[in-house]
Coordinates of C-alpha atoms and ligand atoms in Angstrom, one line a residue:
M1 CA 0.3 -12.2 21.1
T2 CA 1.7 -9.2 20.5
M3 CA 5.0 -9.7 18.4
R4 CA 7.7 -8.1 19.6
P5 CA 10.5 -6.8 17.0
L6 CA 13.1 -9.3 16.1
L7 CA 16.6 -8.3 15.2
I8 CA 17.8 -10.2 12.4
A9 CA 20.3 -12.5 14.2
L10 CA 20.7 -15.7 11.9
P11 CA 22.2 -18.4 14.1
A12 CA 25.6 -19.5 13.0
A13 CA 24.8 -22.4 10.7
L14 CA 26.3 -25.3 9.1
V15 CA 25.3 -24.7 5.6
L16 CA 25.3 -27.2 2.9
S17 CA 24.2 -26.0 -0.5
G18 CA 21.3 -27.0 -1.7
C19 CA 20.4 -29.1 0.6
A20 CA 18.7 -29.5 4.4
T21 CA 20.6 -30.2 7.6
L22 CA 19.2 -30.9 11.0
E23 CA 20.9 -28.7 13.7
K24 CA 20.2 -27.4 17.1
P25 CA 17.5 -24.8 16.1
G26 CA 18.1 -21.2 17.8
E27 CA 15.8 -17.9 17.6
P28 CA 16.8 -14.5 16.9
A29 CA 17.1 -12.3 19.9
L30 CA 14.2 -9.9 21.0
S31 CA 14.6 -6.3 21.1
P32 CA 12.7 -4.0 23.6
P33 CA 9.3 -3.5 22.2
Q34 CA 9.5 0.4 22.5
A35 CA 12.2 -0.1 19.4
Q36 CA 8.7 -0.7 17.5
A37 CA 7.0 2.3 18.0
R38 CA 9.7 4.8 16.9
T39 CA 10.1 3.3 13.4
G40 CA 6.9 1.8 12.9
A41 CA 5.7 -1.9 13.3
V42 CA 5.5 -5.0 11.1
S43 CA 3.4 -7.9 11.3
A44 CA 4.1 -11.5 9.5
A45 CA 3.1 -14.8 10.0
D46 CA 6.6 -15.8 10.2
P47 CA 9.4 -14.2 12.5
R48 CA 12.2 -14.2 9.8
A49 CA 9.8 -12.3 7.5
Q50 CA 8.7 -9.8 10.1
A51 CA 12.6 -9.5 10.7
A52 CA 13.3 -8.4 7.2
G53 CA 10.6 -6.0 7.1
E54 CA 11.9 -4.3 10.6
A55 CA 15.7 -4.5 9.1
I56 CA 14.4 -2.7 6.0
L57 CA 12.2 0.3 8.4
A58 CA 15.4 0.4 10.4
K59 CA 17.5 1.1 7.6
G60 CA 15.2 4.1 6.9
G61 CA 12.8 2.3 4.5
N62 CA 8.9 3.1 4.3
A63 CA 6.1 0.8 4.8
T64 CA 5.8 -0.1 0.9
D65 CA 9.9 -0.9 1.1
A66 CA 9.4 -3.1 4.4
A67 CA 6.3 -4.9 3.0
I68 CA 7.9 -5.7 -0.1
A69 CA 11.0 -6.9 2.0
V70 CA 8.5 -9.2 3.7
M71 CA 7.1 -10.7 0.8
L72 CA 10.3 -11.7 -0.4
A73 CA 11.3 -13.4 2.6
L74 CA 8.0 -15.4 3.1
T75 CA 9.0 -16.9 -0.5
V76 CA 11.9 -18.4 1.4
V77 CA 10.7 -19.3 5.2
E78 CA 7.2 -19.8 4.4
P79 CA 7.4 -22.0 0.8
Q80 CA 3.9 -23.6 1.2
S81 CA 2.0 -20.4 1.6
S82 CA 3.1 -17.4 -0.8
G83 CA 6.0 -16.0 -3.0
I84 CA 7.3 -14.7 -5.9
G85 CA 5.6 -17.9 -8.0
G86 CA 2.2 -16.0 -6.9
G87 CA 0.2 -12.9 -6.4
G88 CA -1.1 -10.8 -4.0
F89 CA -2.9 -7.4 -3.3
L90 CA -1.3 -4.4 -1.4
V91 CA -3.4 -1.8 -0.1
H92 CA -1.4 1.4 0.7
G93 CA -3.2 3.8 3.1
S94 CA -1.1 7.3 3.7
A95 CA -1.1 9.3 6.7
D96 CA -3.3 11.9 5.1
G97 CA -6.0 9.2 4.4
T98 CA -5.3 8.6 0.4
V99 CA -5.6 5.0 -0.2
V100 CA -4.6 3.2 -3.2
T101 CA -4.5 -0.6 -4.1
F102 CA -1.9 -2.6 -6.4
D103 CA -3.6 -5.8 -8.0
G104 CA -0.8 -8.4 -8.6
R105 CA -3.5 -11.1 -9.0
E106 CA -2.4 -14.0 -11.6
T107 CA -3.7 -14.2 -14.9
A108 CA -5.0 -16.9 -17.0
P109 CA -2.8 -17.7 -19.8
A110 CA -4.5 -16.1 -23.4
A111 CA -5.2 -19.8 -24.3
A112 CA -7.4 -20.4 -21.6
G113 CA -11.4 -20.3 -22.1
P114 CA -14.5 -21.4 -20.5
N115 CA -13.7 -24.6 -21.1
W116 CA -10.2 -25.1 -19.3
F117 CA -11.4 -27.2 -16.4
L118 CA -13.9 -29.3 -18.6
G119 CA -13.2 -32.8 -19.4
K120 CA -13.9 -34.6 -22.7
E121 CA -17.6 -35.1 -21.7
G122 CA -18.1 -31.5 -20.7
D123 CA -18.3 -32.2 -17.1
P124 CA -16.0 -30.3 -14.4
L125 CA -12.7 -31.8 -13.8
S126 CA -11.8 -32.0 -10.2
Y127 CA -9.4 -29.9 -8.2
R128 CA -7.3 -32.9 -7.6
E129 CA -7.1 -33.7 -11.4
V130 CA -5.9 -30.3 -12.1
V131 CA -4.0 -28.6 -9.2
T132 CA -0.7 -29.9 -10.0
T133 CA -0.7 -29.5 -13.5
G134 CA 0.1 -26.4 -15.7
L135 CA -3.7 -25.8 -16.1
S136 CA -3.9 -24.5 -12.5
V137 CA -1.1 -21.8 -13.1
G138 CA -1.5 -18.3 -13.5
V139 CA 1.3 -15.5 -14.6
P140 CA 2.9 -14.6 -11.2
G141 CA 2.3 -11.1 -10.3
N142 CA 4.2 -10.2 -6.9
I143 CA 7.3 -9.1 -8.7
A144 CA 5.2 -6.9 -11.2
L145 CA 3.3 -5.6 -8.0
A146 CA 6.1 -4.9 -6.0
A147 CA 7.9 -2.8 -8.9
K148 CA 4.7 -0.8 -9.1
A149 CA 4.2 0.0 -5.4
H150 CA 8.0 0.4 -5.4
A151 CA 7.9 3.0 -8.2
A152 CA 5.1 4.9 -6.5
N153 CA 5.9 4.9 -3.1
G154 CA 9.1 3.3 -2.2
S155 CA 11.9 5.0 -0.7
L156 CA 15.3 2.5 -0.4
A157 CA 16.9 1.5 -3.7
W158 CA 15.2 -1.6 -5.2
E159 CA 18.3 -4.2 -4.5
E160 CA 18.1 -3.3 -1.0
L161 CA 14.6 -4.9 -0.7
F162 CA 16.1 -8.1 -1.3
Q163 CA 19.0 -8.6 0.7
P164 CA 17.1 -10.1 3.9
A165 CA 15.5 -12.6 1.8
I166 CA 18.8 -13.7 -0.2
V167 CA 20.2 -14.2 2.9
L168 CA 17.6 -16.3 4.0
A169 CA 17.8 -18.5 0.8
R170 CA 22.2 -18.5 0.9
D171 CA 22.5 -19.3 4.5
G172 CA 19.4 -21.2 5.4
F173 CA 16.8 -20.9 7.6
L174 CA 15.3 -23.6 10.1
A175 CA 12.0 -25.2 9.0
N176 CA 9.5 -24.8 12.0
R177 CA 6.8 -26.8 13.0
R178 CA 4.3 -25.4 10.6
L179 CA 6.4 -26.0 7.8
H180 CA 6.8 -29.5 9.0
Q181 CA 3.5 -29.9 9.3
S182 CA 2.4 -28.5 5.9
L183 CA 4.9 -31.0 4.2
E184 CA 3.3 -34.1 5.8
G185 CA 1.1 -36.3 3.3
Q186 CA 2.0 -33.5 0.9
I187 CA 4.8 -35.4 -1.2
D188 CA 2.6 -35.4 -4.3
R189 CA 2.6 -32.0 -4.2
A190 CA 5.4 -30.3 -2.6
G191 CA 7.4 -33.1 -4.2
V192 CA 6.1 -32.8 -7.6
T193 CA 9.3 -32.0 -8.8
E194 CA 12.9 -33.3 -8.0
F195 CA 13.4 -29.8 -6.7
G196 CA 10.7 -30.1 -4.3
R197 CA 11.2 -33.3 -3.2
S198 CA 15.0 -33.0 -2.5
L199 CA 14.7 -29.9 -0.6
Y200 CA 11.9 -30.5 1.4
Y201 CA 11.8 -34.2 1.8
T202 CA 14.5 -36.6 3.1
A203 CA 15.8 -39.3 0.7
D204 CA 13.1 -42.1 2.3
G205 CA 10.2 -39.7 1.5
A206 CA 9.9 -38.1 4.8
P207 CA 9.2 -34.1 5.4
V208 CA 12.4 -32.4 6.4
A209 CA 12.1 -32.3 10.3
A210 CA 11.5 -29.0 12.7
G211 CA 15.0 -28.0 13.1
T212 CA 16.5 -28.8 9.7
R213 CA 18.3 -26.1 8.0
I214 CA 17.0 -25.6 4.6
V215 CA 19.1 -23.8 2.0
N216 CA 18.0 -22.8 -1.1
P217 CA 21.0 -21.4 -3.7
A218 CA 18.5 -21.7 -6.8
L219 CA 16.0 -19.3 -5.1
A220 CA 18.9 -16.9 -4.2
E221 CA 19.9 -16.9 -7.3
T222 CA 16.8 -15.7 -8.9
L223 CA 16.3 -13.1 -6.2
E224 CA 20.0 -11.9 -6.8
R225 CA 19.1 -11.6 -10.5
I226 CA 15.8 -9.8 -9.9
A227 CA 17.4 -7.5 -7.2
A228 CA 20.0 -6.6 -9.8
L229 CA 18.4 -6.6 -13.2
G230 CA 14.6 -5.4 -12.4
P231 CA 11.5 -7.0 -12.8
D232 CA 12.2 -7.3 -16.3
H233 CA 14.6 -10.3 -15.7
F234 CA 11.2 -12.0 -14.3
Y235 CA 9.0 -10.9 -17.0
K236 CA 11.1 -10.4 -20.2
G237 CA 13.9 -12.3 -22.0
Q238 CA 15.0 -15.9 -21.3
Y239 CA 13.5 -16.2 -18.0
A240 CA 10.0 -15.4 -19.0
D241 CA 10.5 -17.8 -21.8
K242 CA 11.7 -20.6 -19.6
L243 CA 9.0 -20.0 -17.0
A244 CA 6.3 -20.1 -19.6
A245 CA 7.6 -23.4 -21.2
T246 CA 8.0 -25.0 -17.6
V247 CA 4.1 -24.4 -17.0
A248 CA 3.3 -25.4 -20.7
A249 CA 5.0 -28.4 -20.6
A250 CA 2.9 -29.5 -17.5
T251 CA -0.2 -28.5 -18.9
P252 CA -2.2 -31.5 -20.9
G253 CA -2.2 -31.1 -24.4
G254 CA 0.8 -28.6 -24.1
I255 CA -1.4 -25.7 -24.9
G256 CA -0.6 -23.5 -21.9
M257 CA 1.2 -20.3 -20.9
T258 CA 3.3 -19.1 -23.4
R259 CA 5.9 -15.9 -23.3
D260 CA 3.8 -13.4 -24.6
D261 CA 1.4 -14.2 -21.4
V262 CA 4.3 -13.7 -19.3
T263 CA 6.0 -10.6 -21.1
S264 CA 2.5 -8.7 -21.1
Y265 CA 1.6 -9.2 -17.4
E266 CA 0.8 -6.0 -15.7
A267 CA 0.0 -5.2 -11.9
P268 CA -2.4 -2.4 -12.2
M269 CA -3.0 0.4 -9.5
R270 CA -6.7 0.5 -8.8
N271 CA -9.3 2.6 -6.7
A272 CA -9.6 1.4 -3.5
V273 CA -12.9 0.3 -2.2
C274 CA -14.1 2.0 1.0
G275 CA -17.2 2.1 3.5
S276 CA -17.5 3.0 6.8
Y277 CA -18.4 1.1 10.2
R278 CA -19.4 3.2 13.5
D279 CA -17.3 6.3 12.3
Y280 CA -14.2 4.6 11.2
R281 CA -13.3 4.6 7.6
I282 CA -12.4 0.9 6.3
C283 CA -10.7 0.6 2.9
G284 CA -9.8 -2.4 1.1
M285 CA -9.2 -4.2 -2.5
G286 CA -11.8 -4.0 -4.9
P287 CA -12.3 -6.8 -7.7
P288 CA -10.8 -9.2 -8.7
S289 CA -11.0 -9.7 -5.2
S290 CA -14.2 -10.2 -3.1
G291 CA -12.5 -9.6 0.3
G292 CA -12.6 -5.8 0.7
I293 CA -16.5 -5.6 -0.6
A294 CA -17.3 -8.7 1.9
V295 CA -15.8 -7.1 5.0
I296 CA -17.2 -3.6 4.6
Q297 CA -20.5 -5.3 3.8
I298 CA -20.4 -7.7 6.9
L299 CA -19.6 -4.4 9.1
G300 CA -22.1 -2.4 7.3
Q301 CA -25.1 -4.5 7.8
L302 CA -24.3 -4.9 11.6
E303 CA -23.8 -1.2 12.2
R304 CA -27.8 -0.9 13.5
F305 CA -27.2 -3.5 16.3
D306 CA -25.5 -2.4 19.6
L307 CA -22.7 -5.3 19.4
A308 CA -20.7 -3.8 22.6
A309 CA -23.8 -3.9 24.4
L310 CA -24.8 -7.5 23.5
G311 CA -21.2 -8.5 24.5
A312 CA -18.5 -10.7 22.9
D313 CA -19.5 -13.7 25.2
N314 CA -23.1 -13.8 23.8
P315 CA -24.3 -16.1 21.3
V316 CA -26.5 -13.5 19.8
T317 CA -23.8 -11.4 18.9
W318 CA -22.0 -14.2 17.1
H319 CA -25.6 -15.2 15.5
L320 CA -26.0 -11.6 14.1
F321 CA -22.4 -11.8 12.6
V322 CA -22.6 -14.8 10.7
E323 CA -26.2 -13.5 9.4
S324 CA -24.2 -10.6 8.2
Q325 CA -21.6 -13.0 6.6
R326 CA -24.3 -15.3 4.8
L327 CA -25.8 -12.2 3.0
A328 CA -22.7 -10.8 2.0
Y329 CA -21.7 -14.1 0.8
A330 CA -24.7 -14.9 -1.1
D331 CA -23.4 -11.4 -2.8
R332 CA -19.9 -12.6 -3.4
E333 CA -21.1 -15.9 -5.3
L334 CA -22.8 -14.1 -7.4
Y335 CA -21.4 -11.1 -8.2
A336 CA -17.3 -10.9 -7.3
A337 CA -15.1 -11.5 -10.4
D338 CA -12.2 -9.7 -12.4
A339 CA -14.2 -6.4 -13.0
D340 CA -12.0 -5.8 -16.5
F341 CA -14.0 -8.8 -17.9
V342 CA -17.6 -8.9 -16.1
S343 CA -19.8 -6.0 -14.8
V344 CA -19.1 -5.9 -11.2
P345 CA -21.7 -3.6 -9.3
V346 CA -18.8 -2.3 -6.7
R347 CA -20.6 0.8 -5.5
G348 CA -24.0 -0.6 -5.1
L349 CA -22.6 -3.4 -3.2
V350 CA -21.1 -1.4 -0.4
A351 CA -23.8 1.5 -0.6
R352 CA -25.2 2.6 2.6
D353 CA -29.1 2.3 1.6
Y354 CA -28.2 -1.1 0.3
L355 CA -26.6 -2.3 3.3
A356 CA -29.6 -0.9 5.4
E357 CA -32.1 -2.9 3.2
R358 CA -29.8 -6.1 3.2
S359 CA -29.6 -5.6 6.9
A360 CA -33.3 -5.4 7.5
L361 CA -33.4 -8.9 6.8
I362 CA -31.1 -9.7 9.9
S363 CA -33.2 -10.8 12.9
P364 CA -31.7 -11.2 16.5
D365 CA -33.9 -14.0 17.2
T366 CA -33.7 -16.6 14.4
A367 CA -31.4 -17.5 11.4
L368 CA -32.7 -16.7 7.9
D369 CA -34.0 -20.0 6.0
D370 CA -32.8 -18.8 2.9
V371 CA -30.3 -16.5 1.8
A372 CA -30.0 -14.8 -1.6
A373 CA -28.0 -12.5 -3.3
G374 CA -29.5 -8.8 -3.3
R375 CA -29.9 -6.3 -6.2
P376 CA -27.5 -3.7 -5.8
R377 CA -27.6 -0.8 -8.3
G378 CA -25.6 -1.5 -11.5
V379 CA -26.4 -5.1 -11.6
V380 CA -26.0 -7.4 -14.8
T381 CA -27.5 -10.7 -14.8
V382 CA -24.9 -13.3 -13.9
A383 CA -25.0 -16.9 -12.8
S384 CA -23.9 -17.7 -9.0
D385 CA -20.5 -20.0 -8.6
G386 CA -21.6 -22.6 -6.0
D387 CA -17.7 -24.2 -6.7
E388 CA -15.6 -23.4 -3.5
P389 CA -12.5 -25.4 -3.8
P390 CA -10.3 -26.1 -0.8
E391 CA -7.8 -23.5 0.0
N392 CA -5.1 -22.9 2.8
G393 CA -1.9 -21.1 1.4
T394 CA -1.4 -17.5 1.5
S395 CA 0.4 -15.0 4.3
H396 CA -0.9 -11.7 5.0
F397 CA 1.2 -9.0 6.6
A398 CA 1.2 -5.2 7.4
V399 CA 3.5 -2.6 8.1
V400 CA 3.4 0.9 9.4
D401 CA 6.2 3.6 9.1
A402 CA 7.5 6.5 11.2
E403 CA 5.3 8.7 8.6
G404 CA 2.2 6.7 9.8
A405 CA 1.7 5.1 6.3
M406 CA 0.0 1.8 6.6
V407 CA 0.5 -1.0 3.9
S408 CA -1.6 -4.1 4.1
Y409 CA -0.4 -6.6 1.9
T410 CA -1.8 -10.2 1.2
S411 CA 0.5 -12.8 -0.7
T412 CA -0.7 -16.3 -1.9
I413 CA 0.3 -19.1 -4.2
E414 CA -3.2 -20.2 -3.5
G415 CA -3.1 -23.7 -2.1
P416 CA -0.2 -25.3 0.0
F417 CA 3.1 -25.4 -2.2
G418 CA 0.6 -23.9 -5.1
S419 CA 0.9 -26.3 -8.1
G420 CA 3.7 -27.9 -6.7
L421 CA 5.7 -27.3 -9.9
T422 CA 8.9 -25.5 -9.1
Y423 CA 10.8 -22.7 -11.2
G424 CA 14.1 -21.0 -10.2
G425 CA 14.0 -22.2 -6.6
F426 CA 10.1 -21.1 -5.8
F427 CA 6.9 -22.6 -5.9
L428 CA 4.7 -21.8 -8.6
N429 CA 0.6 -21.0 -7.9
N430 CA -2.3 -22.7 -8.6
E431 CA -4.2 -19.8 -8.3
L432 CA -6.6 -20.4 -11.6
T433 CA -8.2 -23.1 -9.4
D434 CA -10.0 -20.2 -8.1
F435 CA -12.0 -19.7 -11.0
S436 CA -15.2 -21.3 -11.3
F437 CA -14.9 -25.0 -13.0
S438 CA -18.5 -24.8 -14.4
P439 CA -18.6 -21.6 -16.9
M440 CA -22.5 -21.7 -17.2
R441 CA -25.1 -22.4 -14.4
D442 CA -28.5 -22.4 -15.4
G443 CA -27.9 -21.5 -19.1
V444 CA -26.3 -18.1 -17.9
P445 CA -22.6 -17.5 -17.5
V446 CA -21.1 -17.7 -14.3
A447 CA -19.2 -14.4 -13.5
N448 CA -16.0 -16.1 -12.6
R449 CA -15.8 -18.4 -15.1
V450 CA -12.3 -18.9 -16.8
E451 CA -11.3 -16.4 -19.5
G452 CA -7.8 -15.7 -21.3
G453 CA -6.0 -13.0 -19.5
K454 CA -8.7 -12.9 -16.4
R455 CA -7.9 -12.7 -13.1
P456 CA -9.6 -15.3 -10.7
R457 CA -11.8 -14.2 -8.0
S458 CA -10.2 -13.8 -4.3
S459 CA -11.2 -13.6 -1.1
M460 CA -8.2 -11.9 0.2
A461 CA -8.9 -8.7 2.2
P462 CA -6.1 -6.6 2.8
M463 CA -8.0 -3.4 4.7
V464 CA -6.6 -0.5 5.9
V465 CA -8.6 1.8 8.7
Y466 CA -8.8 5.2 9.8
D467 CA -10.2 6.3 13.2
P468 CA -13.2 9.1 13.3
Q469 CA -10.5 11.9 13.5
G470 CA -9.3 10.4 10.1
E471 CA -6.1 8.9 11.6
P472 CA -4.6 6.0 10.5
V473 CA -5.3 3.1 13.1
L474 CA -5.2 -0.5 11.8
A475 CA -3.7 -2.5 9.0
I476 CA -5.4 -6.1 9.1
G477 CA -5.8 -9.0 7.2
A478 CA -5.7 -12.8 6.7
A479 CA -5.0 -16.0 5.1
G480 CA -7.3 -19.0 4.9
G481 CA -9.5 -18.9 1.6
S482 CA -12.9 -18.1 1.9
T483 CA -12.8 -17.5 5.8
I484 CA -10.5 -14.5 5.2
P485 CA -13.0 -12.0 5.2
V486 CA -14.9 -13.3 8.2
Q487 CA -11.3 -13.6 10.2
T488 CA -11.1 -9.9 9.2
A489 CA -14.0 -8.6 10.0
R490 CA -14.3 -10.4 13.3
S491 CA -11.1 -9.0 14.5
I492 CA -12.2 -5.4 13.3
I493 CA -15.3 -6.0 15.3
G494 CA -13.2 -7.0 18.3
I495 CA -11.3 -3.7 17.9
I496 CA -14.0 -1.1 17.4
D497 CA -17.2 -2.7 19.3
F498 CA -15.2 -4.6 21.8
G499 CA -12.3 -2.4 22.4
L500 CA -10.2 -5.3 22.5
D501 CA -6.2 -5.0 21.9
I502 CA -5.3 -6.5 18.6
E503 CA -3.9 -9.4 19.9
D504 CA -7.2 -10.4 21.7
A505 CA -9.1 -9.3 18.9
L506 CA -7.3 -11.9 16.5
G507 CA -7.6 -14.4 19.2
L508 CA -11.6 -14.1 19.0
P509 CA -13.0 -17.6 18.4
F510 CA -13.9 -18.5 14.7
I511 CA -17.6 -19.0 13.6
M512 CA -19.0 -18.9 10.1
A513 CA -21.4 -20.1 7.9
F514 CA -20.5 -22.5 5.1
G515 CA -23.9 -22.6 2.9
D516 CA -26.3 -23.7 5.7
R517 CA -24.0 -25.2 8.0
L518 CA -22.9 -23.4 10.6
L519 CA -19.2 -23.9 11.9
L520 CA -18.0 -23.4 15.3
E521 CA -14.3 -23.4 16.4
E522 CA -13.7 -26.6 18.1
S523 CA -12.5 -26.2 21.7
S524 CA -13.7 -22.6 21.8
W525 CA -16.7 -21.2 24.2
L526 CA -18.7 -21.0 21.0
A527 CA -18.7 -25.1 20.7
D528 CA -19.9 -25.3 24.0
R529 CA -23.0 -23.3 23.1
K530 CA -24.4 -25.5 20.2
A531 CA -27.7 -25.2 22.0
A532 CA -27.7 -21.7 22.0
F533 CA -27.6 -21.6 18.1
A534 CA -29.7 -24.2 17.5
A535 CA -32.6 -22.6 19.4
L536 CA -31.5 -19.2 16.9
G537 CA -32.5 -21.7 14.1
H538 CA -29.2 -22.9 13.0
D539 CA -30.1 -26.5 12.2
D540 CA -26.7 -27.9 10.9
I541 CA -23.9 -26.9 13.4
A542 CA -20.3 -28.5 13.1
T543 CA -17.2 -28.2 15.0
A544 CA -13.9 -28.0 13.6
S545 CA -10.4 -26.2 13.6
P546 CA -9.8 -24.2 10.3
P547 CA -6.3 -23.0 9.7
L548 CA -6.5 -19.3 11.4
K549 CA -3.8 -16.7 10.2
A550 CA -4.8 -13.1 10.5
G551 CA -2.6 -10.4 11.5
G552 CA -2.4 -6.5 11.6
V553 CA -0.6 -3.6 13.0
Y554 CA -2.8 -1.3 15.3
R555 CA -2.3 2.1 16.9
T556 CA -2.4 2.5 20.5
Q557 CA -2.2 5.1 23.1
T558 CA 1.5 4.0 23.6
G559 CA 2.4 3.6 19.8
W560 CA 1.7 1.1 17.1
V561 CA 1.5 -2.5 18.0
A562 CA 2.2 -5.8 15.6
A563 CA 0.6 -9.0 16.2
R564 CA -0.4 -12.3 14.5
D565 CA -3.2 -15.0 15.5
P566 CA -2.1 -16.3 19.0
R567 CA -3.1 -19.7 17.4
L568 CA 0.0 -19.5 15.2
D569 CA 2.5 -19.7 18.1
G570 CA 3.1 -23.1 18.6
L571 CA 3.7 -23.9 15.2
L572 CA 6.5 -21.3 14.9
E573 CA 8.7 -23.0 17.2
T574 CA 11.5 -25.1 15.6
Q575 CA 12.1 -27.6 18.4
E576 CA 10.4 -30.7 17.5
Ligands
LIG1 N1 -6.2 -18.0 -3.3 C1 -7.2 -17.7 -2.5 C2 -7.6 -16.2 -2.6 O1 -7.1 -15.7 -3.3 C3 -6.1 -17.5 -0.8 C4 -5.9 -19.1 -0.3 C5 -5.7 -19.0 1.3 O2 -6.1 -17.8 1.7 O3 -5.7 -20.0 1.6 O4 -9.0 -16.0 -2.3

C-alpha cells in the first residue's frame, strides 16, 4: 500500500498516568497525498511514527531531523521492535550523490570476551538462557547516532525532534493489533520487569488489548531530559551509572556493563559501501553490518541474467535470486563482522570481477549442490559463524526531504522487546546475541566472536539508490533479522527489473534459502509451484509466513511516494 501522510491528530483521550486504559480507538486523519510531494515523504512501519517524521518536515526540518523524530516516536509506539535502548544504522544520501553512514550499533562491555556465552563445561549457552540477562545487552547506540547525524546534517533544534515522541509518551497512544500480538506469550520477556508487566499486561497477566491507551510518563521524562540536556544526559553522569548498574545487576556473576562502557560509547561516521546494478548506484551500510554488502552482492551476481525478460511470475527468476542469495550468505557467514576488530574484505566482496566470478557459479537450470564462501581480494583466514539465533525485532524507516536528501535508517533492539530489561521507560536491547556464541570453529577463531568493545554482526540493510542519471530515486530497507537483505534486494529488483511501483515491489512474494532449505511464502503463488522448484534441484522445500517488514520512499514521475510492506496493514489497526 502507498502510505498517505498523516496529520498528527491524537484522539482526545482518557489519560491515566503510567497505566493502560481501554478506549474507543480512533485513527489520525488523512491529508491529501500531494502534500507529500511538496515537503518530502516519510515511510515508517507505524503511522504514528510516520506522522512524527512528517510533522518535523512540515516544520522545515530535513530528512535527518525527520528520521530522528521517527526513531524516537518508534521507541514509544513500537516498544517491541526498536528504540533508544537499542542501536541502528543511518545512511544519508545527499541530492548531489554524497553518501555517508552513521554506525549506532551497540557495543559489548569491556568485560566481555570470547567465553561470554559459554557455560561451565565450555559449551555455548542457549539463546533462551542468556536473552533476558545482562549478558545480551550492548551499550545502546541510537541516541549517540542521532546526536552525530544531527550535528552533521540536522537543521532544526535538537529538542524539537523529541516533541512528537514526548507527546506520544505523555498523552498516550493506542496499542494496535501488532503490539497486542507481540505481547502474547511474551510475558517472560516483555514482563521481565515490574515496569514492563504493569504497562503492557493486565493484572491477571493478559497482554493489553488492541485499542488500549498506553501512557508512559517514565519514557516521557527520559525523552524530555535528553531533549533538554543533550546526549550527555544518556551517556554521562548519574544516568550512565544507573544504566550500567541495571545491566550489571542482571548479569550472572555481576561482571557486566560498567559506567566506562557507557561513557566511552561512540557512534562513528563510516564510509558507505556502494555498488551498481543496471546503471543504478546502490549504497548501504558496511561493517559491522553484513546487510549492505549482501544486497550489493545479490544484485551484482544477478546482473548477467535478464530478469525483466524472465518475468516476476517465473519460478526461474526466483531460483536465480535464491542462488545469488546463497552465494552472498556464504560470504556473509564467513567474513562479516566488526571491521574494527577483524579484517573484512569489503572492497573485494563487492568488486565487479569478484561478483562476475561468483555469478558464473549460478545456473538457471539447477541449484548448486554445495555453496561455499568465495575468496575475494583481501581475505584473512577466519572461521564461519553457523549460529543464527531467531530474530524479529527492528524497524526500518526512510525519509526524503524537499532538497532531495534521502535518509535510510534501520533501528533495532534485536528480538521482540529486546532483553526485556527496562530502564527509564524503555526496553534494553539483546543485541549481543547477534554475536557468534562459539568463539572458535575447527580451531580457527570465528570472525563474529564476542570481544570487549566490539559490535555484533548485523543483517540490517538501510540502502539509498541513485538512478542512472545520478538522481536520488529510492531509500529502502527492512526488519526481520537475516531476511533483511533478501527482502530489500527483492524489492529493488521489483522496481528496477519489473518496473513495479514501490508498494507492489514490497508486496512481492518472499523466497529465501536458509542453509539447504528453501522457504517459500505460505499462501503466495510461489508456494503453489513447489514442483517447479524441486525440478530446479531444490530438495528441501518448506512454506512459512516469516514476519516481513520492509519499507521505503521512491521517486515516481509525479513525486516521492512512501510505502510499507502491505502485509503489515491488518496489524496496524487498533480495533479488536
Ligand atoms: N538484530 C538484528 C540485526 O541487527 C535485526 C533483528 C531483526 O530485524 O529482527 O541484524
